[in-house]
Short mmCIF file of C-alpha atoms in Angstrom, two decimals:
data_model
loop_
_atom_site.label_atom_id
_atom_site.label_comp_id
_atom_site.label_asym_id
_atom_site.label_seq_id
_atom_site.Cartn_x
_atom_site.Cartn_y
_atom_site.Cartn_z
CA THR A 1 21.16 4.32 -22.39
CA ILE A 2 18.48 1.86 -21.39
CA ASN A 3 18.23 -0.35 -24.46
CA ASN A 4 17.25 -4.02 -24.13
CA TYR A 5 16.28 -3.39 -20.54
CA ASP A 6 14.32 -6.66 -20.25
CA LYS A 7 17.51 -8.71 -20.71
CA GLN A 8 20.03 -6.39 -19.16
CA SER A 9 18.32 -4.89 -16.11
CA SER A 10 20.18 -7.08 -13.59
CA ARG A 11 23.57 -6.35 -15.20
CA MET A 12 22.73 -2.61 -15.33
CA TYR A 13 21.85 -2.65 -11.65
CA ALA A 14 25.22 -4.23 -10.81
CA GLN A 15 27.01 -1.58 -12.85
CA LEU A 16 25.04 1.34 -11.46
CA SER A 17 25.30 0.12 -7.88
CA ALA A 18 29.09 0.16 -8.23
CA TRP A 19 29.03 3.66 -9.75
CA LYS A 20 30.55 6.10 -7.25
CA PRO A 21 27.53 8.49 -6.95
CA PHE A 22 25.17 5.59 -6.22
CA ALA A 23 27.58 4.05 -3.73
CA ASN A 24 27.44 7.35 -1.83
CA GLU A 25 23.62 7.37 -2.11
CA SER A 26 23.84 10.99 -3.26
CA THR A 27 20.66 12.61 -4.56
CA ASP A 28 22.83 14.83 -6.75
CA TRP A 29 24.04 11.71 -8.46
CA PHE A 30 24.64 12.73 -12.09
CA ASP A 31 28.00 14.49 -12.15
CA PRO A 32 28.85 16.11 -15.53
CA GLU A 33 32.44 16.72 -14.45
CA TRP A 34 32.88 13.06 -13.51
CA MET A 35 31.26 11.92 -16.77
CA PHE A 36 32.41 14.51 -19.29
CA GLY A 37 34.92 16.83 -17.67
CA ILE A 38 32.38 19.70 -17.76
CA LYS A 39 32.13 21.79 -14.59
CA ASP A 40 29.42 24.38 -15.24
CA GLY A 41 26.81 22.40 -17.19
CA PHE A 42 25.78 22.17 -20.85
CA ASP A 43 24.55 24.97 -23.11
CA ILE A 44 22.01 22.56 -24.62
CA VAL A 45 20.64 19.11 -23.84
CA ILE A 46 18.69 17.26 -26.55
CA ALA A 47 17.03 13.89 -26.05
CA ASN A 48 14.51 11.32 -27.17
CA PRO A 49 14.41 9.49 -23.83
CA PRO A 50 13.09 5.97 -23.31
CA TYR A 51 9.36 5.65 -22.62
CA ILE A 52 9.01 2.85 -20.03
CA ASP A 53 5.86 2.73 -17.93
CA SER A 54 5.68 1.88 -14.23
CA GLU A 55 4.23 -1.60 -14.75
CA THR A 56 7.08 -2.62 -17.08
CA MET A 57 9.73 -1.23 -14.73
CA THR A 58 8.17 -2.93 -11.71
CA ARG A 59 8.23 -6.22 -13.61
CA THR A 60 11.64 -6.04 -15.31
CA MET A 61 13.82 -3.65 -13.29
CA PRO A 62 12.37 -3.36 -9.77
CA ASP A 63 15.72 -2.60 -8.07
CA LEU A 64 16.53 0.23 -10.46
CA ARG A 65 13.03 1.63 -9.99
CA LYS A 66 13.58 1.76 -6.22
CA ILE A 67 16.89 3.58 -6.71
CA TYR A 68 15.37 6.08 -9.13
CA THR A 69 12.45 6.74 -6.80
CA LYS A 70 14.93 7.82 -4.12
CA THR A 71 17.14 9.73 -6.56
CA PHE A 72 14.73 11.88 -8.59
CA SER A 73 12.34 14.43 -7.13
CA VAL A 74 9.78 13.85 -9.93
CA ALA A 75 9.59 10.07 -9.35
CA LYS A 76 6.24 10.07 -7.57
CA GLY A 77 3.27 7.75 -8.09
CA ASN A 78 3.17 5.57 -11.21
CA TRP A 79 5.93 7.52 -12.95
CA ASP A 80 7.26 6.76 -16.43
CA MET A 81 10.98 6.64 -17.21
CA PHE A 82 10.85 9.61 -19.61
CA LEU A 83 9.97 11.94 -16.72
CA LEU A 84 13.32 11.30 -15.04
CA PHE A 85 15.12 12.46 -18.15
CA VAL A 86 13.28 15.77 -18.04
CA GLU A 87 14.62 16.44 -14.55
CA LEU A 88 18.05 15.12 -15.50
CA GLY A 89 18.23 17.20 -18.68
CA ILE A 90 17.41 20.46 -16.90
CA SER A 91 19.85 19.66 -14.09
CA LEU A 92 22.63 19.23 -16.66
CA ASN A 93 22.05 22.71 -18.14
CA LYS A 94 24.15 25.71 -17.18
CA PRO A 95 22.16 28.87 -16.27
CA LYS A 96 20.18 30.07 -19.29
CA GLY A 97 20.95 26.75 -21.00
CA ILE A 98 18.34 24.97 -23.16
CA CYS A 99 16.76 21.54 -22.67
CA THR A 100 14.62 20.14 -25.51
CA MET A 101 13.12 16.67 -25.81
CA ILE A 102 10.46 14.65 -27.60
CA VAL A 103 8.27 12.88 -25.04
CA PRO A 104 4.72 11.45 -24.77
CA ASN A 105 1.90 14.00 -24.48
CA LYS A 106 1.12 12.58 -21.04
CA LEU A 107 3.51 15.22 -19.72
CA ILE A 108 0.75 17.77 -20.41
CA ALA A 109 -1.96 16.44 -18.10
CA ALA A 110 -1.38 12.92 -16.73
CA ASP A 111 -1.58 12.71 -12.95
CA TYR A 112 1.71 10.81 -12.69
CA ALA A 113 3.47 13.70 -14.50
CA SER A 114 2.26 16.41 -12.08
CA GLU A 115 5.56 16.48 -10.15
CA THR A 116 7.45 16.96 -13.41
CA ARG A 117 5.17 19.84 -14.45
CA HIS A 118 5.82 21.40 -11.04
CA TYR A 119 9.58 20.91 -11.51
CA ILE A 120 9.46 22.59 -14.93
CA SER A 121 7.54 25.54 -13.45
CA ASN A 122 10.74 26.57 -11.66
CA TYR A 123 12.23 27.48 -15.04
CA TYR A 124 10.92 28.92 -18.31
CA LEU A 125 8.95 26.74 -20.71
CA ASN A 126 9.51 28.54 -24.00
CA THR A 127 7.72 26.26 -26.45
CA VAL A 128 5.54 23.16 -26.58
CA ARG A 129 4.66 21.54 -29.91
CA ASP A 130 1.91 18.91 -29.84
CA TYR A 131 2.45 16.22 -32.52
CA SER A 132 -0.42 13.97 -31.38
CA ASN A 133 -2.08 14.27 -34.81
CA VAL A 134 1.13 13.60 -36.74
CA VAL A 135 2.67 10.18 -37.39
CA VAL A 136 6.13 10.66 -35.92
CA PHE A 137 7.10 7.09 -35.00
CA ASP A 138 6.12 4.20 -37.29
CA ASN A 139 4.24 1.30 -35.67
CA VAL A 140 4.38 2.86 -32.20
CA ALA A 141 1.23 4.01 -30.37
CA VAL A 142 2.74 7.21 -28.96
CA TYR A 143 1.32 10.72 -29.15
CA PRO A 144 4.42 12.91 -28.81
CA ILE A 145 5.13 16.50 -27.91
CA VAL A 146 8.37 18.47 -28.21
CA PHE A 147 9.25 21.03 -25.54
CA LEU A 148 12.00 23.62 -25.18
CA ILE A 149 12.92 24.79 -21.69
CA GLU A 150 15.32 27.58 -20.82
CA LYS A 151 17.02 27.39 -17.45
CA ASP A 152 15.83 30.86 -16.55
CA THR A 153 13.19 32.18 -14.14
CA ASN A 154 12.02 35.39 -15.82
CA ASP A 155 8.20 35.61 -15.77
CA LEU A 156 8.14 38.34 -18.41
CA PHE A 157 8.22 35.82 -21.25
CA GLU A 158 5.51 34.16 -23.32
CA THR A 159 5.02 30.42 -23.75
CA SER A 160 4.02 29.22 -27.22
CA CYS A 161 1.71 26.18 -27.40
CA ALA A 162 1.01 24.82 -30.88
CA VAL A 163 -0.96 21.89 -32.25
CA MET A 164 0.96 20.59 -35.25
CA ASN A 165 -0.55 19.25 -38.49
CA SER A 166 2.81 18.20 -39.95
CA ILE A 167 6.41 17.91 -38.78
CA SER A 168 7.08 21.59 -39.46
CA SER A 169 3.73 23.43 -39.59
CA TYR A 170 1.05 24.02 -36.99
CA GLU A 171 -2.73 24.09 -37.10
CA THR A 172 -3.16 26.45 -34.16
CA GLU A 173 -0.89 28.35 -31.79
CA THR A 174 -1.68 29.89 -28.41
CA LYS A 175 0.66 32.28 -26.61
CA ILE A 176 0.35 32.97 -22.91
CA TRP A 177 2.48 34.74 -20.35
CA TRP A 178 4.69 32.22 -18.58
CA LYS A 179 3.68 33.65 -15.19
CA ASP A 180 0.07 32.63 -15.95
CA PHE A 181 1.01 29.30 -17.52
CA ARG A 182 3.24 28.09 -14.71
CA VAL A 183 0.50 28.20 -12.03
CA GLU A 184 -1.74 25.78 -13.95
CA LYS A 185 -1.65 22.16 -12.80
CA ASN A 186 -2.95 21.02 -16.18
CA TRP A 187 -1.58 22.34 -19.47
CA ASP A 188 -4.20 20.90 -21.82
CA ARG A 189 -6.26 24.07 -21.88
CA PHE A 190 -3.51 25.94 -23.72
CA PHE A 191 -3.62 23.70 -26.81
CA ASN A 192 -6.09 24.32 -29.60
CA VAL A 193 -8.38 26.28 -27.26
CA SER A 194 -10.14 29.44 -28.44
CA PRO A 195 -10.78 32.53 -26.29
CA LEU A 196 -14.45 31.52 -26.07
CA GLN A 197 -13.49 28.06 -24.84
CA ASN A 198 -11.16 29.59 -22.27
CA SER A 199 -14.00 31.81 -21.09
CA ILE A 200 -16.14 28.71 -20.41
CA ILE A 201 -13.25 26.96 -18.67
CA ASP A 202 -12.74 29.94 -16.36
CA LYS A 203 -16.46 29.97 -15.47
CA VAL A 204 -16.48 26.25 -14.72
CA LYS A 205 -13.31 26.50 -12.64
CA ARG A 206 -15.05 28.88 -10.22
CA GLY A 207 -16.63 25.81 -8.66
CA LYS A 208 -15.21 23.84 -5.74
CA ARG A 209 -13.09 20.80 -6.54
CA LEU A 210 -15.25 17.69 -6.16
CA GLY A 211 -12.51 16.18 -4.01
CA GLU A 212 -13.07 19.00 -1.48
CA ILE A 213 -16.76 18.26 -0.96
CA ALA A 214 -16.89 14.46 -1.28
CA THR A 215 -14.75 11.33 -1.08
CA VAL A 216 -13.54 10.31 -4.54
CA ARG A 217 -11.74 6.98 -4.95
CA GLY A 218 -10.91 4.31 -7.45
CA ALA A 219 -13.33 1.46 -6.80
CA ALA A 220 -10.62 -1.17 -6.21
CA THR A 221 -6.89 -1.70 -6.25
CA VAL A 222 -5.42 -4.35 -8.55
CA ASN A 223 -5.00 -6.81 -5.67
CA GLU A 224 -8.55 -6.19 -4.45
CA ALA A 225 -9.90 -6.65 -7.98
CA TYR A 226 -8.52 -10.19 -8.26
CA GLU A 227 -9.74 -11.17 -4.80
CA ILE A 228 -13.21 -9.73 -5.46
CA LYS A 229 -13.38 -11.71 -8.70
CA LYS A 230 -13.22 -14.90 -6.63
CA LEU A 231 -16.45 -13.82 -4.90
CA LEU A 232 -18.43 -13.21 -8.11
CA THR A 233 -21.37 -15.50 -8.88
CA GLU A 234 -24.11 -15.43 -11.52
CA LYS A 235 -27.50 -14.87 -9.89
CA ARG A 236 -30.57 -13.30 -11.47
CA ASN A 237 -32.91 -13.64 -8.46
CA ILE A 238 -30.96 -11.80 -5.80
CA SER A 239 -31.45 -11.53 -2.03
CA GLU A 240 -30.88 -8.57 0.28
CA GLN A 241 -27.34 -9.80 0.92
CA ASP A 242 -26.47 -9.81 -2.78
CA LYS A 243 -24.95 -6.72 -4.37
CA CYS A 244 -25.04 -6.31 -8.14
CA PHE A 245 -21.54 -6.02 -9.55
CA ILE A 246 -21.22 -3.24 -12.17
CA ASN A 247 -18.23 -2.08 -14.17
CA THR A 248 -17.33 0.13 -17.13
CA GLY A 249 -19.47 -1.22 -19.98
CA THR A 250 -22.58 -1.66 -17.84
CA ILE A 251 -22.65 1.94 -16.60
CA ASP A 252 -24.55 4.58 -18.54
CA ARG A 253 -25.71 8.05 -17.62
CA TYR A 254 -28.19 7.53 -14.73
CA LEU A 255 -28.56 3.84 -15.69
CA THR A 256 -26.90 0.48 -15.31
CA THR A 257 -27.32 -2.29 -17.87
CA TRP A 258 -26.64 -5.05 -15.37
CA SER A 259 -28.38 -8.28 -16.53
CA VAL A 260 -28.82 -6.76 -20.02
CA ASP A 261 -25.26 -6.31 -21.24
CA LYS A 262 -22.42 -8.65 -20.43
CA THR A 263 -20.06 -7.40 -17.71
CA GLN A 264 -16.45 -7.94 -18.79
CA TYR A 265 -14.15 -8.41 -15.85
CA ILE A 266 -10.59 -9.74 -15.80
CA LYS A 267 -10.90 -11.87 -18.95
CA ASP A 268 -14.35 -13.26 -18.07
CA GLY A 269 -17.90 -12.20 -18.89
CA TYR A 270 -20.99 -12.19 -16.65
CA TYR A 271 -24.63 -11.28 -17.26
CA CYS A 272 -25.85 -11.16 -13.65
CA PRO A 273 -22.75 -10.94 -11.45
CA VAL A 274 -23.33 -10.51 -7.72
CA VAL A 275 -21.22 -10.50 -4.57
CA ASN A 276 -22.45 -11.47 -1.12
CA ILE A 277 -21.98 -8.42 1.08
CA ASN A 278 -21.06 -10.52 4.15
CA GLN A 279 -18.21 -12.20 2.26
CA LEU A 280 -17.02 -8.82 1.00
CA GLU A 281 -17.14 -7.31 4.48
CA SER A 282 -14.98 -10.09 5.94
CA LEU A 283 -12.40 -9.50 3.19
CA TYR A 284 -12.52 -5.72 2.61
CA PRO A 285 -14.62 -3.83 5.21
CA THR A 286 -14.00 -0.45 3.59
CA ARG A 287 -15.18 -1.67 0.18
CA ALA A 288 -18.25 -3.15 1.86
CA TYR A 289 -18.98 0.23 3.46
CA GLU A 290 -18.65 1.92 0.07
CA THR A 291 -20.92 -0.67 -1.50
CA ASN A 292 -23.66 -0.09 1.08
CA SER A 293 -23.30 3.69 0.77
CA GLU A 294 -25.22 6.14 -1.37
CA LYS A 295 -22.75 6.90 -4.16
CA ILE A 296 -22.06 7.80 -7.78
CA VAL A 297 -20.28 5.21 -9.94
CA ILE A 298 -18.41 6.64 -12.95
CA GLY A 299 -17.26 4.64 -15.98
CA GLY A 300 -13.53 4.51 -16.61
CA MET A 301 -13.13 4.62 -20.39
CA THR A 302 -15.93 6.44 -22.21
CA LYS A 303 -16.60 9.16 -24.79
CA VAL A 304 -18.58 11.29 -22.32
CA LEU A 305 -18.86 11.19 -18.55
CA GLU A 306 -21.20 8.32 -17.65
CA CYS A 307 -22.32 8.49 -14.04
CA TYR A 308 -24.78 6.21 -12.28
CA TYR A 309 -26.46 7.13 -8.99
CA ASP A 310 -26.67 4.13 -6.64
CA ASN A 311 -28.39 4.01 -3.26
CA GLY A 312 -26.31 1.15 -1.86
CA LYS A 313 -27.30 -1.77 -4.06
CA CYS A 314 -24.16 -2.11 -6.22
CA LEU A 315 -20.51 -3.02 -5.91
CA ALA A 316 -18.37 -1.05 -8.37
CA GLY A 317 -15.64 -2.76 -10.42
CA LYS A 318 -11.98 -1.79 -10.56
CA SER A 319 -12.15 0.31 -13.75
CA THR A 320 -14.62 2.77 -12.18
CA THR A 321 -14.46 5.76 -9.85
CA ILE A 322 -16.84 6.21 -6.93
CA VAL A 323 -18.04 9.39 -5.19
CA TYR A 324 -19.60 9.15 -1.72
CA ASP A 325 -19.81 10.77 1.73
CA SER A 326 -20.66 14.10 0.11
CA GLN A 327 -21.33 17.41 1.85
CA ILE A 328 -24.04 18.17 -0.73
CA SER A 329 -26.67 16.14 -2.57
CA LEU A 330 -25.17 13.30 -4.64
CA LYS A 331 -28.12 13.50 -7.01
CA TYR A 332 -27.26 17.15 -7.64
CA ILE A 333 -23.60 16.22 -8.26
CA CYS A 334 -24.63 13.34 -10.52
CA ALA A 335 -26.66 15.72 -12.69
CA ILE A 336 -23.71 18.10 -13.05
CA LEU A 337 -21.29 15.29 -13.90
CA ASN A 338 -23.68 13.86 -16.49
CA SER A 339 -24.25 17.24 -18.12
CA LYS A 340 -22.99 18.22 -21.55
CA LEU A 341 -21.06 21.04 -19.92
CA LEU A 342 -18.89 18.82 -17.71
CA SER A 343 -18.25 16.31 -20.51
CA TRP A 344 -17.20 19.21 -22.74
CA TYR A 345 -14.96 20.58 -19.98
CA TYR A 346 -13.35 17.16 -19.47
CA SER A 347 -12.68 16.71 -23.20
CA VAL A 348 -10.93 20.10 -23.43
CA TYR A 349 -9.18 20.21 -20.07
CA TYR A 350 -7.94 16.60 -20.25
CA ASN A 351 -7.52 16.35 -24.00
CA SER A 352 -4.13 14.64 -23.75
CA LEU A 353 -5.82 11.71 -21.97
CA SER A 354 -7.81 10.92 -25.11
CA LEU A 355 -7.56 7.51 -26.76
CA ALA A 356 -8.28 6.17 -30.20
CA GLY A 357 -11.94 6.28 -31.24
CA GLY A 358 -12.83 9.36 -29.21
CA PHE A 359 -12.57 7.64 -25.81
CA TYR A 360 -11.10 9.23 -22.68
CA ARG A 361 -9.31 7.79 -19.68
CA ILE A 362 -11.43 8.77 -16.70
CA GLY A 363 -10.08 8.17 -13.22
CA ALA A 364 -10.22 9.41 -9.65
CA PRO A 365 -7.34 11.94 -10.03
CA GLN A 366 -9.27 13.78 -12.77
CA ILE A 367 -12.73 13.40 -11.19
CA LYS A 368 -11.42 14.93 -7.95
CA GLU A 369 -10.48 18.08 -9.85
CA LEU A 370 -13.84 18.63 -11.58
CA PRO A 371 -15.39 21.91 -10.36
CA ILE A 372 -18.86 21.76 -8.77
CA ILE A 373 -20.87 24.95 -8.26
CA TYR A 374 -23.57 24.44 -5.66
CA ASN A 375 -26.66 26.64 -5.87
CA SER A 376 -29.44 25.76 -3.43
CA ASP A 377 -32.01 27.60 -5.58
CA TYR A 378 -31.72 24.82 -8.17
CA LEU A 379 -31.38 21.87 -5.79
CA THR A 380 -34.98 20.64 -5.64
CA THR A 381 -35.59 21.07 -9.36
CA ILE A 382 -32.46 19.13 -10.29
CA GLU A 383 -33.09 16.36 -7.76
CA ASN A 384 -36.61 15.90 -9.17
CA PHE A 385 -35.21 15.69 -12.70
CA VAL A 386 -32.66 13.08 -11.57
CA ASP A 387 -35.41 11.03 -9.90
CA THR A 388 -37.24 11.08 -13.23
CA GLN A 389 -34.14 9.86 -15.07
CA LEU A 390 -33.52 7.09 -12.55
CA SER A 391 -37.06 5.75 -12.88
CA ASN A 392 -37.72 6.40 -16.58
CA TYR A 393 -34.82 7.89 -18.52
CA ASN A 394 -35.66 10.21 -21.42
CA ALA A 395 -33.73 12.68 -23.55
CA SER A 396 -36.04 15.64 -23.00
CA THR A 397 -35.33 15.56 -19.26
CA ASP A 398 -31.64 15.52 -20.12
CA GLU A 399 -32.13 18.75 -22.04
CA GLU A 400 -33.93 20.34 -19.10
CA ILE A 401 -31.12 19.39 -16.73
CA ASP A 402 -28.54 20.90 -19.10
CA LYS A 403 -30.51 24.16 -19.20
CA GLN A 404 -30.46 24.38 -15.41
CA ILE A 405 -26.71 23.70 -15.27
CA TYR A 406 -25.92 26.35 -17.90
CA LYS A 407 -27.69 28.82 -15.59
CA ILE A 408 -25.77 27.61 -12.54
CA TYR A 409 -22.46 28.12 -14.34
CA ASN A 410 -23.63 31.42 -15.86
CA LEU A 411 -22.95 30.57 -19.51
CA THR A 412 -23.90 33.00 -22.26
CA PRO A 413 -25.98 31.89 -25.31
CA GLU A 414 -22.81 31.92 -27.41
CA GLU A 415 -20.99 29.72 -24.89
CA ILE A 416 -23.96 27.34 -24.67
CA ALA A 417 -23.99 27.00 -28.44
CA LEU A 418 -20.32 26.07 -28.44
CA VAL A 419 -20.85 23.37 -25.79
CA GLU A 420 -23.96 22.01 -27.53
CA ASN A 421 -22.14 21.75 -30.85
#
């Protein structure tokens, strides 16, 4: 039980540190026989575990977080508390036992849950019910799922994935062989996805991961973001040493609205924010290199992928992702990322990362995984279209770029119609 953790975390740490398994620093720390007198595990484990994010734990229970990071195999990256209970629940099962829990839908696709998805793949995921469209908890902004795992390894089973429209009835259900399901890093594609949609996904996935052909990074760490803020000044008439500072909100497809729209950054607003490149280089040489580089800057919370091509004139803010040092043309990549096809793919493949109002969380872990098909026959045409958009954006050129990309990814007219609509 982790109730009232803000007030009790220090007392809990004292108790848990004295607990025999922790004192021995054993990784197999949860002993059912010691706790309950049960030697061979439970037939069934049922839980609604606590949902406590990494930031809250780091602030309120840092010592416990360090212990858990050493104790649980799934505690990697910015892990949430509920993920530990998934590992714990399965470990408490006897062979062929059942573990079922209600947890946030971030288990389906969030990067910090990837180790937990890998852990589950060692067993049999029988059922997943997505309750994101159902009000399950009053006054709590959680989009829950319910899973049922059997502690079994037989691949000759099906996994049922359903999108629920009430507590007890579903809108759609997809069934897939567990042997095919378990190899997927991302489970979003199995929810509310038609055979035609899956056909498009499979065609897109034939491309190379963007992270294999270019460097993809978040534009700044939290610490860097606050230090860079100290360097920001308002300056409309800029010199060669000044780099325009852009962030989500002033990044559109092929365009930046720097000096037009206000740039919101760490509780302040700027119309013409700049940073002197010499000051940046003395503080963060790598970020200065990225700023001077040809790159793509991608907005971090948008309804479609919004990617701006920059030839070294802009410093990207912390809520963005940057792509640089590419093996192929960045203008070509920018066109693919800005296409309707890739925005459609992102919305389906990372559906559980959606937010209220139709927005999506867009970050480096997801951008790295986007598949890019390179076809030199289309390179010059697409680069010329991108140059047109960069100098004088217009919708008809957008349509022409989309047509080229549908050809590159070999979509049928029926598949194109689905993406367009």
